[in-house]
Amino acid sequence: VQLQASGGGLVQAGGSLRLSCAVSGRAVSDYAMGWLRQAPGKEREFVSAISWSGSSTYYADSVKGRFSISRDDAKNMVYLQMNELKPEDTAVYYCAATLKGSTYYSGSHYYADYLGQGTQVTVSS
């Protein structure tokens, strides 16, 4: 499966961006999906996850209430709506996939089987 993230850019603090992840090679419905991010000089961290059915979603405490993950299985797409962006949200954002039936989220950690190329998000103060 191939994952291609897009939608990043430069935005002022308080603004919004919508990231998209295009899934190809296999149906997105076969996967739980997640978003991870990595800021300069820091380790990659969990941002959000959604179950293969879409019935369960999870968020890092730092983005809860501001970010929203969704999936459109008909379009083979996953989205991350990011509102009220802060300078500390600046990072490269990665789309991730985990095969259905596998553990994909536990203890604020996302277990990825596949990781796509990232998209840069820069939030200016």
Short mmCIF file of C-alpha atoms in Angstrom, two decimals:
data_model
loop_
_atom_site.label_atom_id
_atom_site.label_comp_id
_atom_site.label_asym_id
_atom_site.label_seq_id
_atom_site.Cartn_x
_atom_site.Cartn_y
_atom_site.Cartn_z
CA VAL A 1 0.00 0.00 0.00
CA GLN A 2 1.17 3.54 -0.74
CA LEU A 3 0.31 6.57 1.35
CA GLN A 4 0.64 10.13 0.06
CA ALA A 5 0.05 13.01 2.44
CA SER A 6 -0.70 16.50 1.16
CA GLY A 7 -2.22 19.78 2.27
CA GLY A 8 0.56 21.16 4.41
CA GLY A 9 1.76 24.73 4.18
CA LEU A 10 2.48 27.95 6.02
CA VAL A 11 -0.28 29.36 8.18
CA GLN A 12 -0.55 31.95 10.92
CA ALA A 13 -1.28 30.97 14.48
CA GLY A 14 -5.01 30.50 14.95
CA GLY A 15 -5.48 29.41 11.37
CA SER A 16 -6.59 26.10 9.90
CA LEU A 17 -5.31 23.49 7.50
CA ARG A 18 -6.73 20.25 6.20
CA LEU A 19 -4.32 17.43 5.53
CA SER A 20 -5.24 14.66 3.13
CA CYS A 21 -3.83 11.16 2.80
CA ALA A 22 -4.40 9.32 -0.46
CA VAL A 23 -4.22 5.54 -0.11
CA SER A 24 -3.41 3.41 -3.13
CA GLY A 25 -2.65 -0.21 -3.78
CA ARG A 26 -5.27 -1.55 -1.45
CA ALA A 27 -8.62 -0.45 -0.02
CA VAL A 28 -8.30 1.94 2.89
CA SER A 29 -11.10 -0.01 4.57
CA ASP A 30 -8.51 -2.75 5.21
CA TYR A 31 -6.64 -0.43 7.58
CA ALA A 32 -6.83 1.58 10.71
CA MET A 33 -5.26 4.93 9.91
CA GLY A 34 -3.26 7.46 11.81
CA TRP A 35 -1.37 10.71 11.68
CA LEU A 36 2.05 11.19 13.22
CA ARG A 37 4.29 14.25 13.26
CA GLN A 38 7.92 15.07 13.78
CA ALA A 39 9.19 18.49 14.74
CA PRO A 40 12.82 19.53 14.18
CA GLY A 41 15.08 17.95 16.78
CA LYS A 42 12.28 15.86 18.26
CA GLU A 43 11.10 12.30 17.95
CA ARG A 44 8.13 11.37 15.85
CA GLU A 45 4.92 11.48 17.89
CA PHE A 46 1.35 10.32 17.69
CA VAL A 47 -1.26 12.87 16.64
CA SER A 48 -4.47 11.03 15.86
CA ALA A 49 -5.89 7.66 14.85
CA ILE A 50 -9.12 6.27 13.47
CA SER A 51 -10.29 2.68 13.53
CA TRP A 52 -10.96 0.70 10.34
CA SER A 53 -14.68 1.15 10.86
CA GLY A 54 -14.35 4.82 11.66
CA SER A 55 -16.27 4.32 14.88
CA SER A 56 -13.32 5.07 17.17
CA THR A 57 -10.98 8.04 17.08
CA TYR A 58 -8.05 8.98 19.27
CA TYR A 59 -6.10 12.19 19.76
CA ALA A 60 -2.94 13.32 21.48
CA ASP A 61 -3.73 15.55 24.43
CA SER A 62 -1.91 18.42 22.72
CA VAL A 63 -4.37 18.47 19.79
CA LYS A 64 -7.59 17.30 21.42
CA GLY A 65 -10.44 19.67 20.69
CA ARG A 66 -8.54 21.33 17.82
CA PHE A 67 -7.87 18.49 15.36
CA SER A 68 -10.33 16.07 13.81
CA ILE A 69 -9.57 12.87 11.90
CA SER A 70 -11.94 11.37 9.36
CA ARG A 71 -11.95 8.83 6.57
CA ASP A 72 -13.77 8.43 3.27
CA ASP A 73 -13.49 4.81 2.26
CA ALA A 74 -15.29 5.43 -1.02
CA LYS A 75 -12.50 7.81 -2.04
CA ASN A 76 -9.71 5.87 -0.32
CA MET A 77 -8.83 8.99 1.63
CA VAL A 78 -8.09 9.99 5.21
CA TYR A 79 -8.16 13.57 6.46
CA LEU A 80 -6.88 15.59 9.37
CA GLN A 81 -8.67 18.87 9.95
CA MET A 82 -6.46 21.13 12.03
CA ASN A 83 -7.97 24.22 13.63
CA GLU A 84 -6.61 26.81 16.06
CA LEU A 85 -3.10 25.99 14.96
CA LYS A 86 -0.24 26.91 17.24
CA PRO A 87 3.47 27.42 16.51
CA GLU A 88 4.16 24.20 18.43
CA ASP A 89 2.14 22.31 15.82
CA THR A 90 4.95 23.01 13.33
CA ALA A 91 6.23 19.66 12.09
CA VAL A 92 6.30 17.23 9.22
CA TYR A 93 3.05 15.28 9.31
CA TYR A 94 2.93 11.66 8.22
CA CYS A 95 0.05 9.43 7.29
CA ALA A 96 0.20 5.87 8.65
CA ALA A 97 -1.74 2.64 8.13
CA THR A 98 -2.18 -0.51 10.19
CA LEU A 99 -3.71 -3.71 8.87
CA LYS A 100 -7.20 -4.51 10.09
CA GLY A 101 -7.16 -6.79 13.08
CA SER A 102 -3.78 -5.62 14.36
CA THR A 103 -3.21 -3.41 17.36
CA TYR A 104 -2.91 0.11 16.00
CA TYR A 105 -3.19 2.33 19.07
CA SER A 106 -2.28 1.89 22.70
CA GLY A 107 -0.98 4.21 25.37
CA SER A 108 -0.62 7.24 23.09
CA HIS A 109 1.44 5.20 20.66
CA TYR A 110 0.49 4.36 17.09
CA TYR A 111 1.70 1.05 15.67
CA ALA A 112 2.16 1.57 11.96
CA ASP A 113 2.58 -1.11 9.33
CA TYR A 114 3.05 1.53 6.65
CA LEU A 115 4.19 5.13 6.75
CA GLY A 116 3.89 7.60 3.91
CA GLN A 117 5.96 10.59 2.94
CA GLY A 118 5.28 13.60 5.05
CA THR A 119 3.88 17.03 4.42
CA GLN A 120 5.33 20.11 6.11
CA VAL A 121 3.13 22.23 8.34
CA THR A 122 4.58 25.52 9.53
CA VAL A 123 2.66 27.76 11.93
CA SER A 124 3.96 31.28 12.36
CA SER A 125 3.38 33.30 15.50
#
